[in-house]
Coordinates of C-alpha atoms and ligand atoms in Angstrom, one line a residue:
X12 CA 138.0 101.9 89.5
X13 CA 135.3 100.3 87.2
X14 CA 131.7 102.1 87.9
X15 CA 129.0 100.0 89.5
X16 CA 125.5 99.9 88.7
X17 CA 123.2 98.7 91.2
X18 CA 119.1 99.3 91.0
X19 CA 118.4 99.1 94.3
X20 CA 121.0 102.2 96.0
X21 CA 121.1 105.3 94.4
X22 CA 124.3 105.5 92.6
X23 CA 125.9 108.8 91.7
X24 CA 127.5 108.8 88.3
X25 CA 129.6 111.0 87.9
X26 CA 131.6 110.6 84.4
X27 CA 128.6 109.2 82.1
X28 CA 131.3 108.8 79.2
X29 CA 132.8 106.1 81.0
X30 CA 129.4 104.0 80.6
X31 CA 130.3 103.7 76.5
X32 CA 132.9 102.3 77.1
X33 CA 132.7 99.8 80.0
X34 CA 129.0 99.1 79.3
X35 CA 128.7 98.9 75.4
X36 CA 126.0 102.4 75.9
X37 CA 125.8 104.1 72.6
X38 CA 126.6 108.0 72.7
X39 CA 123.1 109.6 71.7
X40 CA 124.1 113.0 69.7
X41 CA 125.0 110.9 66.7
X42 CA 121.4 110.2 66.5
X43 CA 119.4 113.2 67.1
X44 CA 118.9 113.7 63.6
X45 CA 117.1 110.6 62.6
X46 CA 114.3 111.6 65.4
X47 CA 111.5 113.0 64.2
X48 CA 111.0 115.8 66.6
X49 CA 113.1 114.9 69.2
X50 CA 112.4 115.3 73.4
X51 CA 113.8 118.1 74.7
X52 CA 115.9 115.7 77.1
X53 CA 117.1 114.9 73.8
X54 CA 118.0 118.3 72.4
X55 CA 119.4 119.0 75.9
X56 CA 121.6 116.3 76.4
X57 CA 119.9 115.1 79.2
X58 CA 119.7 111.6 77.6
X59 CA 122.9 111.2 76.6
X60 CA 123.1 107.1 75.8
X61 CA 121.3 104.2 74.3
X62 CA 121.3 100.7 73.6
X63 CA 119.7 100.0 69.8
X64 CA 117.7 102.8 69.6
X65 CA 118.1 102.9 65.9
X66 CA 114.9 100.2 65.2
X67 CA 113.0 103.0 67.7
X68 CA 113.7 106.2 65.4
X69 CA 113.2 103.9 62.6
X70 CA 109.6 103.1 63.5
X71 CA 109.3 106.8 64.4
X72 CA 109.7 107.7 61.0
X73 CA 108.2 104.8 59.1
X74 CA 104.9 103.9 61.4
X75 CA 106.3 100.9 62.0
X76 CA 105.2 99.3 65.2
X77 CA 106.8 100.0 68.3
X78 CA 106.3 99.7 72.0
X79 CA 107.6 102.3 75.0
X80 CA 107.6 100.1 78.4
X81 CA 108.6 101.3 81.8
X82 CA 107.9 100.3 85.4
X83 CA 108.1 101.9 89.1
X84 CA 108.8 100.6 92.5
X85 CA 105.8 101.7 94.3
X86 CA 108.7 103.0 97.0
X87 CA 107.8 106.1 98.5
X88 CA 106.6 109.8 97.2
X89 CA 106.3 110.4 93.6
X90 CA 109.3 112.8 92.7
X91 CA 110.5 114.8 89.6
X92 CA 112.7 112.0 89.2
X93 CA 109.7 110.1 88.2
X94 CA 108.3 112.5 86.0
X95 CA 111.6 112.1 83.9
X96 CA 110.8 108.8 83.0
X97 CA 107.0 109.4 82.6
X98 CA 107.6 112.4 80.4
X99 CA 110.0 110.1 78.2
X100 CA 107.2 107.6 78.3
X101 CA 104.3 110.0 77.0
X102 CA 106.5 111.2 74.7
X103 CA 107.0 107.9 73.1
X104 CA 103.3 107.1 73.3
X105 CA 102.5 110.6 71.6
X106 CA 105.4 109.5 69.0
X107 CA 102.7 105.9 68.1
X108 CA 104.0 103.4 70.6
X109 CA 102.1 101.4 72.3
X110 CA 102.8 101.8 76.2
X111 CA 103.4 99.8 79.0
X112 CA 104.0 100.8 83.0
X113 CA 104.2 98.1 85.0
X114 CA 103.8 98.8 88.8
X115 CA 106.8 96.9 90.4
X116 CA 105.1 95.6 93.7
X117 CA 106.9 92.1 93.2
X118 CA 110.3 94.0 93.6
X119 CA 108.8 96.2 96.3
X120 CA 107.5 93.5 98.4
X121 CA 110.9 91.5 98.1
X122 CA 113.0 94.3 98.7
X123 CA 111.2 96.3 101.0
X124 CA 108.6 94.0 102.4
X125 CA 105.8 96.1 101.5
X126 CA 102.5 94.1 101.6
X127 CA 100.5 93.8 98.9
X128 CA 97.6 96.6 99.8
X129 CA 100.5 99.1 100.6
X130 CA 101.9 98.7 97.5
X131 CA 98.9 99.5 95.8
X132 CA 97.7 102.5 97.2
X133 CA 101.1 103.9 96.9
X134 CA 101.4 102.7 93.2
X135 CA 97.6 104.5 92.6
X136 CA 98.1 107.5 95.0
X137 CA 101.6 108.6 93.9
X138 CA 102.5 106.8 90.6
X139 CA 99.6 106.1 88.7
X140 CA 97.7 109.7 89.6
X141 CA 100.9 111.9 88.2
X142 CA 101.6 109.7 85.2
X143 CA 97.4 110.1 83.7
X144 CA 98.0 113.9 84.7
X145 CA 101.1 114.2 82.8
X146 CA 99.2 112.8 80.1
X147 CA 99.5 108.9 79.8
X148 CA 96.2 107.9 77.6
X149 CA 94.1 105.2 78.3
X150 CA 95.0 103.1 75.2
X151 CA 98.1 101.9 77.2
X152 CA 98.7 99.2 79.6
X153 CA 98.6 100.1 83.2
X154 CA 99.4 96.8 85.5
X155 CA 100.4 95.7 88.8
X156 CA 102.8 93.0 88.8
X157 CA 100.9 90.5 91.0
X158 CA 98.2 90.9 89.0
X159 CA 99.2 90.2 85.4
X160 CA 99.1 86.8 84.7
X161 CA 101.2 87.2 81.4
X162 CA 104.4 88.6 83.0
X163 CA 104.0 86.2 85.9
X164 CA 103.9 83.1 83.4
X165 CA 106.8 84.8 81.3
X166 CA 108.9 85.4 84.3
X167 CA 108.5 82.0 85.6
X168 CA 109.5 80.5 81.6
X169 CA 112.5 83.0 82.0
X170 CA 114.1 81.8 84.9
X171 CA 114.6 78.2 83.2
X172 CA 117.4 80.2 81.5
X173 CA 119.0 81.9 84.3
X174 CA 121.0 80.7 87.0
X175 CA 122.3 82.2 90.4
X176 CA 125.8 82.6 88.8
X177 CA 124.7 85.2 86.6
X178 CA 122.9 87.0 88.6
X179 CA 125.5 87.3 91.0
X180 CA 127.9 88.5 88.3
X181 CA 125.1 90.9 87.1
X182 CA 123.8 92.5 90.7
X183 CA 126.1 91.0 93.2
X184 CA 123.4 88.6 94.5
X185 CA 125.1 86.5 97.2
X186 CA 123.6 83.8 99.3
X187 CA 122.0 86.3 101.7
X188 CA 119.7 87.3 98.8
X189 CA 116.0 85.7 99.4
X190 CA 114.6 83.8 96.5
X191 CA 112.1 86.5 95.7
X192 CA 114.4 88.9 94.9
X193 CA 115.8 87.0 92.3
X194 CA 112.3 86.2 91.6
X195 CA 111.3 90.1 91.1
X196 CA 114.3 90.2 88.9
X197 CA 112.9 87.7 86.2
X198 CA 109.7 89.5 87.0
X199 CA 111.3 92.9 85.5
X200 CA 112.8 91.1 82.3
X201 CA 109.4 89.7 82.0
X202 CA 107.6 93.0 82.0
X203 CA 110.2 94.6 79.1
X204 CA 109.8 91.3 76.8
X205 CA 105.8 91.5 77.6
X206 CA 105.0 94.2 74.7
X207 CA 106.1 91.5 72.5
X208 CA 104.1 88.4 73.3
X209 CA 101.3 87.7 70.8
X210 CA 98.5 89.1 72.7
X211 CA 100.2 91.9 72.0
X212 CA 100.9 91.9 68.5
X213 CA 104.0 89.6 68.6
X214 CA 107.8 90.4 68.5
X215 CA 108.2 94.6 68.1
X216 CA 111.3 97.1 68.7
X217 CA 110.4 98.1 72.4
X218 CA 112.2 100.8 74.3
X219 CA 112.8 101.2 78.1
X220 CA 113.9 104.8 79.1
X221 CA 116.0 104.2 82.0
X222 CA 118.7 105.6 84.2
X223 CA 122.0 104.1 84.0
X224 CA 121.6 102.5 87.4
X225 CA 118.6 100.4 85.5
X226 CA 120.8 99.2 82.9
X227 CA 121.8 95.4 84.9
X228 CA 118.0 94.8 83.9
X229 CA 118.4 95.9 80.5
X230 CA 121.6 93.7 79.8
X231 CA 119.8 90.6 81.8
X232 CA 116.8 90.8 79.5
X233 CA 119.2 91.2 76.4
X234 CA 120.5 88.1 76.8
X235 CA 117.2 86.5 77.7
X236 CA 115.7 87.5 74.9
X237 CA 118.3 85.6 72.2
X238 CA 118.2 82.8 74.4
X239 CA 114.2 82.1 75.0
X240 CA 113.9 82.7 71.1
X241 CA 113.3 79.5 68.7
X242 CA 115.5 81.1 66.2
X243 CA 118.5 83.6 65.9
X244 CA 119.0 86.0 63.2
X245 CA 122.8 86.7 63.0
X246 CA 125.0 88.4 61.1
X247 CA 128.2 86.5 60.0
X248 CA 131.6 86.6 58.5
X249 CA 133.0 84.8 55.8
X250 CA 136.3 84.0 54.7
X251 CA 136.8 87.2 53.1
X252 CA 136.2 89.2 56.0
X253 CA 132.5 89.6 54.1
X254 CA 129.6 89.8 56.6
X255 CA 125.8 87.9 55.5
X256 CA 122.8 87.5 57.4
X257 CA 122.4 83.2 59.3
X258 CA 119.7 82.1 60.6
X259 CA 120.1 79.4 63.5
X260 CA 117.7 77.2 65.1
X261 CA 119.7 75.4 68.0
X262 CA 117.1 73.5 70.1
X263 CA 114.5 74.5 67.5
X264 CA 111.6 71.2 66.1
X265 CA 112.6 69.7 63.1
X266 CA 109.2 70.4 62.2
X267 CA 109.9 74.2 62.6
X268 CA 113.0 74.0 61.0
X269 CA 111.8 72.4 57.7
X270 CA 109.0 75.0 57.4
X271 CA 111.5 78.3 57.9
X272 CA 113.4 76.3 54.9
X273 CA 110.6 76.4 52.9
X274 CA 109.8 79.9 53.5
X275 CA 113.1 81.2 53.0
X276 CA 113.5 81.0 49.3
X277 CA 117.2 80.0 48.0
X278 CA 120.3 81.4 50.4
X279 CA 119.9 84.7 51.8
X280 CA 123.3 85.7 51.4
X281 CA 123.9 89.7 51.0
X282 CA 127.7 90.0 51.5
X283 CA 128.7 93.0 52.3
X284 CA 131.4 93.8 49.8
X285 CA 129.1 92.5 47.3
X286 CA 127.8 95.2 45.4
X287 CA 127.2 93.7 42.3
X288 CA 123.6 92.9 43.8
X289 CA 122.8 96.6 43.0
X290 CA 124.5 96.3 39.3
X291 CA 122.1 93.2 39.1
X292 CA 119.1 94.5 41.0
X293 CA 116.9 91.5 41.3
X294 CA 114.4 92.0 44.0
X295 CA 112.0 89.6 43.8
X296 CA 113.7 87.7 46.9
X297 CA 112.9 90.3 49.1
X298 CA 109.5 90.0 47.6
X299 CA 109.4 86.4 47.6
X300 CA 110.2 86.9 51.7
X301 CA 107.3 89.6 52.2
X302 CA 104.6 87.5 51.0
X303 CA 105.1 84.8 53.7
X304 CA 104.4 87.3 56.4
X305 CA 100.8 86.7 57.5
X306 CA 100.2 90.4 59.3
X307 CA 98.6 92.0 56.0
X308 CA 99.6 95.8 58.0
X309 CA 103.6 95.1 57.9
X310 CA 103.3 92.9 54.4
X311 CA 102.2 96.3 53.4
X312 CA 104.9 98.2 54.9
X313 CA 107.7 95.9 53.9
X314 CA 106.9 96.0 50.1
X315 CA 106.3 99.9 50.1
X316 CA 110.1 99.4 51.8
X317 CA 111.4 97.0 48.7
X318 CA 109.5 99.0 46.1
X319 CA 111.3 102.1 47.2
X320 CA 114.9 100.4 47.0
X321 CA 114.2 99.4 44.0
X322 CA 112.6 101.9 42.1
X323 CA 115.6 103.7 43.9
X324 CA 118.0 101.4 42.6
X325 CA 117.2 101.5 38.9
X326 CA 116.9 105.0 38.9
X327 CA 120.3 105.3 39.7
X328 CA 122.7 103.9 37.3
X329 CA 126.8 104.0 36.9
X330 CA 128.3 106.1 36.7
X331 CA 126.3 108.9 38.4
X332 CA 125.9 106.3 40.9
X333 CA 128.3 107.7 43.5
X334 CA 130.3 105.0 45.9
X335 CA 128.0 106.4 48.9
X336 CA 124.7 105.8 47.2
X337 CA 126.0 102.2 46.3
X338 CA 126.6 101.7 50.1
X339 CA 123.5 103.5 51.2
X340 CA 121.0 101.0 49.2
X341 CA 123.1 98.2 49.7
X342 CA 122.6 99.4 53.6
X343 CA 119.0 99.6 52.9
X344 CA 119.2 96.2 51.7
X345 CA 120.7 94.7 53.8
X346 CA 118.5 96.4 56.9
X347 CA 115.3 95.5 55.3
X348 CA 116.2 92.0 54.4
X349 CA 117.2 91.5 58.0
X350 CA 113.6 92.6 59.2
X351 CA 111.8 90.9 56.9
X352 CA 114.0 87.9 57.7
X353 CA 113.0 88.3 61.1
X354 CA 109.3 88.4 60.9
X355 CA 109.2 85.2 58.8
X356 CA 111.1 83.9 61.6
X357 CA 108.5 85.4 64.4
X358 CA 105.6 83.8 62.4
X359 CA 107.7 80.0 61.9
X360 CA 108.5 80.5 65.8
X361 CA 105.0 81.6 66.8
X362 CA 103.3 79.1 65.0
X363 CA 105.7 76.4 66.6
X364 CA 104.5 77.4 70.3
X365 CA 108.1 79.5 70.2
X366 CA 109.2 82.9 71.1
X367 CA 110.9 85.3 68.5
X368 CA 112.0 88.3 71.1
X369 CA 113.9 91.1 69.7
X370 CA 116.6 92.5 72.4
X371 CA 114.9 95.7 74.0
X372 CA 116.5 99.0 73.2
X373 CA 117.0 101.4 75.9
X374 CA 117.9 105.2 76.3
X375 CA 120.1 106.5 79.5
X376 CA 119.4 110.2 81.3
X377 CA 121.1 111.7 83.2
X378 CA 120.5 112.0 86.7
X379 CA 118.9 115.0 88.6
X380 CA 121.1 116.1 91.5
X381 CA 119.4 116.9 95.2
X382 CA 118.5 120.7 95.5
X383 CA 121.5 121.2 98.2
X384 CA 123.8 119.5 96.2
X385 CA 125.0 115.5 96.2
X386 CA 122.4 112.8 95.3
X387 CA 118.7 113.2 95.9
X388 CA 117.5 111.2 98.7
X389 CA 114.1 110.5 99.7
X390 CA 115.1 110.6 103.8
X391 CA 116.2 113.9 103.2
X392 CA 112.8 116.0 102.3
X393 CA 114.5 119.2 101.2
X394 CA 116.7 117.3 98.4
X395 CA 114.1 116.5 96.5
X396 CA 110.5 118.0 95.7
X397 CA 107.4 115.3 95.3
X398 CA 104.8 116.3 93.2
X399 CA 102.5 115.9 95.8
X400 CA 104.0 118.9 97.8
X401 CA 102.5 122.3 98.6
X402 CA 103.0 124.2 95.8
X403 CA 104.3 126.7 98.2
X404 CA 106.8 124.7 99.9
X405 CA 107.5 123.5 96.8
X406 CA 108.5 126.9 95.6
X407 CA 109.8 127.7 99.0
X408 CA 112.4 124.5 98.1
X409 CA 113.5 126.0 95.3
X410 CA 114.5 129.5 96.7
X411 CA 116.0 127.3 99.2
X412 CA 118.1 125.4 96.6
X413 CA 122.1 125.4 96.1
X414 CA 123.4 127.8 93.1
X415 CA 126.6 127.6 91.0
X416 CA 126.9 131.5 91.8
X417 CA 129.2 133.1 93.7
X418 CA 129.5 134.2 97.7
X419 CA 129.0 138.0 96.7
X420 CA 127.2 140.2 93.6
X421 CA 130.4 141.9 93.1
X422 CA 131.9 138.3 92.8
X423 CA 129.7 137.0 91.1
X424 CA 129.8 140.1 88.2
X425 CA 133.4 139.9 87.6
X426 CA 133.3 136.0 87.1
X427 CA 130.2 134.8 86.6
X428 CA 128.5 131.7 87.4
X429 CA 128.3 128.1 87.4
X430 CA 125.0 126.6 85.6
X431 CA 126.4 123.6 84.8
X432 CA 126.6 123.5 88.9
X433 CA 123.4 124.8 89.9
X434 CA 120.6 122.7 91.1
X435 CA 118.0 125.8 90.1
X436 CA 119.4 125.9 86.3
X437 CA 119.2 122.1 86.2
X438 CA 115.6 122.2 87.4
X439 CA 114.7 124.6 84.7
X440 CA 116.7 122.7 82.1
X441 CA 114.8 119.4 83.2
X442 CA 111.6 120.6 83.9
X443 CA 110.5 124.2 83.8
X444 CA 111.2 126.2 80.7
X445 CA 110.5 124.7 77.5
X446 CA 111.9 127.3 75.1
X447 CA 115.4 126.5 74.5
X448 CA 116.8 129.6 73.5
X449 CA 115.6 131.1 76.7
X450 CA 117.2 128.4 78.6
X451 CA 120.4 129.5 76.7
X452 CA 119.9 133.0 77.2
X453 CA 119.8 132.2 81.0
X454 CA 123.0 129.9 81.0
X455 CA 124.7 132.9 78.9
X456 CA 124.2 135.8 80.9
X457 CA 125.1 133.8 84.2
X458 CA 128.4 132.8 82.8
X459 CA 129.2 136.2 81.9
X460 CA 128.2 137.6 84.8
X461 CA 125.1 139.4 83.8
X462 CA 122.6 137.4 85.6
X463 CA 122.3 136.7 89.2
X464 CA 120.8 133.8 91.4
X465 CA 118.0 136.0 92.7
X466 CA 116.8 136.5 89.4
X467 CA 116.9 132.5 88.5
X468 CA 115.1 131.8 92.1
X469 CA 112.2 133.7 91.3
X470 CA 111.7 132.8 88.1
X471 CA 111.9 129.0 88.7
X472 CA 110.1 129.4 92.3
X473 CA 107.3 131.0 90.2
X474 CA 107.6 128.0 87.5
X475 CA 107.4 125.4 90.1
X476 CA 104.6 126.7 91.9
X477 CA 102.3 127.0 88.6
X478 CA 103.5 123.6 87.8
X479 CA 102.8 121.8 90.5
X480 CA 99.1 124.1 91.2
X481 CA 98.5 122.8 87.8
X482 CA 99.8 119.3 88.4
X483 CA 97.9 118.6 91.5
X484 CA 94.8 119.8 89.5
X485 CA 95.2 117.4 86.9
X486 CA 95.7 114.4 89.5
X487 CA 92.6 115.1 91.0
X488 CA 91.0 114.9 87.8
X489 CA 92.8 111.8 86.7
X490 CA 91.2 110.3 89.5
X491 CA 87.6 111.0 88.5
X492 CA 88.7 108.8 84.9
X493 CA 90.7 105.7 86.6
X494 CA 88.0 103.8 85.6
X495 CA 89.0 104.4 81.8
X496 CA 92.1 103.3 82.1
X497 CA 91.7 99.4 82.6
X498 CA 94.5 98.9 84.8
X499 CA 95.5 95.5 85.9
X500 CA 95.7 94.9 90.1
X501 CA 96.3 92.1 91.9
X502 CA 92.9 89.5 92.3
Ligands
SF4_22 S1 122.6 133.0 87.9 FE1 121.0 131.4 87.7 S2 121.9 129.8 86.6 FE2 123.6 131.1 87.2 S3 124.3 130.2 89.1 FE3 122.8 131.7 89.7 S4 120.9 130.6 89.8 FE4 122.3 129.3 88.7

């Protein structure tokens, strides 16, 4: 049976591999070593897909520009659900992006016909309150939906490109589904594609940390974003199975058109079974293509880039030049020419009145289960702990919670237990210890038997109480600075 992914029930996935293969989601481990200090839902696993996030770790590492954007549902309680995704974002914003939280009243007043004033107090009281005392800083973007005039505008230019058929295909919409809905929808891609309108500093890598139920949203705005851009960068094949980089302009002004030909000096052809452009190095095309960029901050950056691969490139001559290294410039190359390509195509499309969005990348997590077991569901109070609650019932939750250990000691000694089963390891593997070698003290000595569940409770009941004493400190504090933080509500 294929897997379904639906944002508004809350699916239970149970065999995340599956996702590579039936939704194009890149495995993560592959590249944990190209992150600068990576998340520890990243070390852990606990993210274990993503769509593009190459350009994301390459900005990390580079100081390229790069955006983190996420939104909530003002729904119900804030949860440790939530504070996944906010962690992930704060992380990201530590790491140099620039952030962006949208508050998804649009979707919540379509889909659960909140008004307007009860979506903002929940979006401030739960949402807003536990994402400052996590540690969001003011320098990002905080907005409501109905209040930013940017994402209302973009979501309105969006839906020109998309009709009911694909929506159906993409979230089953039938002809039940009110117009706002679909509305919300174009909303959503318009709130990921907002880091990279010009106000903002113009077309950027941008990252949405998602479950996989999210990713509909992320495919819909994929395909959005090639099609409400002026031009397309592509890479293509030749004849001899060679690939080089095209640039198309279907639709585009002639006007436009002529200037990105005088930009673009000669063909930019870099076939990819051509290495004699590293026998040859001549790199004064790439240099030719840097100086048309306008944005004197990545000029800069691209020419420290071409300088490198070349001064890299000389140094290394045949025959000590190893097959590998041939590859790795000619990757290098290749990359680089692409993204400077790309921002003399942003500039020719921004000066043109014309979009230039680059398809948002995306990272998957896995879900947390509810504390007795199955999914957590907000009807069901003791499956989930808000970060509003008593830090004593919160505690008392946890002692409450389901283990993976067995029904006796004697049991449980002889065999050992579950962690990869227990809703009190996973909350200490997603939330409560940081240090990961005593995390995998813990999961050894409860597989072999030396550990038991009593030890686990208190430890994490104790954890969750100082957390949440802590947290609930910090919201209260975050409420004093609201002020600072600019954020965008409906007029
Ligand atoms: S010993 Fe700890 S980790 Fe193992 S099943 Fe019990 S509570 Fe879970």
């Amino acid at each position: 049976m294929n897997t379904k992914l639906d944002p508004w029930s809350s699916s239970e996935i149970t065999d995340y591999s599956k996702l590579f293969e039936e939704f194009g989601i890149s495995p993560f481990d592959n590249l944990l070593p190209e992150i600068p200090s990576p998340h520890m839902y990243m070390r852990r696993r606990v993210i274990f897909g993503h769509r593009d996030y190459e350009q994301i770790a390459e900005a990390m590492r580079t100081g390229a520009p790069f955006s983190v954007m996420d939104g909530f549902m003002p729904s119900g309680k804030v949860h440790l659900g939530h504070k996944m995704v906010m962690d992930q974002i704060i992380w990201h914003q530590q790491m140099g992006a620039s952030a962006f939280v949208g508050i998804a009243d649009r979707e919540a007043f379509s889909v659960r016909g909140f008004s307007w004033q009860k979506c903002r107090e929940i979006g401030v009281e739960e949402y807003i309150l536990s994402l400052i005392a996590l540690g969001f800083k003011p320098d990002g973007l905080i907005y409501f939906q109905s209040g930013c005039e940017s994402v209302k505008d973009l979501a309105f230019e969006l839906g020109v490109k998309v009709n009911f058929s694909e929506l159906s295909a993409i979230y089953g919409f039938s002809g039940e589904t009110n117009l706002s809905h679909m509305i919300s929808v174009a909303t959503q891609a318009a709130d990921i594609l907002q880091p990279q309108l010009e106000e903002f500093g113009g077309p950027k890598p941008v990252v949405v940390p998602v479950g996989p139920d999210q990713d509909p949203h992320l495919r819909l705005t994929r395909g959005l974003a090639g099609k409400m851009s002026m031009f397309r960068v592509e890479e293509r094949e030749n004849a001899n199975g060679g690939k080089y980089l095209s640039v198309r302009g279907k639709g585009a002004p002639k006007e436009a058109l002529k200037e990105l030909k005088k930009r673009i000096p000669g063909k930019v052809k870099l076939y990819e079974e051509h290495l004699d452009v590293l026998q040859t190095p001549d790199y004064s095309f790439l240099e030719r293509f840097v100086l048309q960029i306008n944005q004197p901050e990545k000029r800069k950056y691209f020419m420290a880039q071409v300088q490198e691969i070349t001064k890299f490139a000389n140094e290394a001559k045949p025959p000590e030049f190893l097959e590998y290294e041939k590859y790795f410039v000619f990757r290098r190359i290749w990359k680089t020419t692409r993204k400077i390509l790309e921002e003399v195509v942003a500039e020719v499309a921004a000066e043109f009145d014309g979009y230039a969005f680059i398809p948002p990348a995306s990272t998957y997590h896995r879900f947390m289960s509810g504390l007795q077991g199955g999914k957590m569901s907000s009807s069901i109070p003791d499956s989930y702990i808000a970060l509003t609650d008593n830090p004593k019932e919160g505690a008392k939750k946890v002692k409450k919670a389901k283990t993976g250990g067995c029904m006796t000691l004697e049991e449980q000694k002889k065999l050992g237990g579950k962690p990869d089963e227990c809703s009190v390891f996973e909350l200490m593997l997603f939330h409560l210890l940081e240090d990961d070698e005593e995390l995998l003290e813990i999961r050894q000595e409860c597989i072999s038997g030396t550990r038991m569940c009593g030890s686990c409770k208190q430890l994490a009941a104790e954890k969750m109480y100082e957390f949440l004493k802590d947290h609930q400190e910090k919201r209260e504090l975050a409420r004093e600075h609201l002020e600072e933080y600019k954020i965008v509500y409906k007029k």
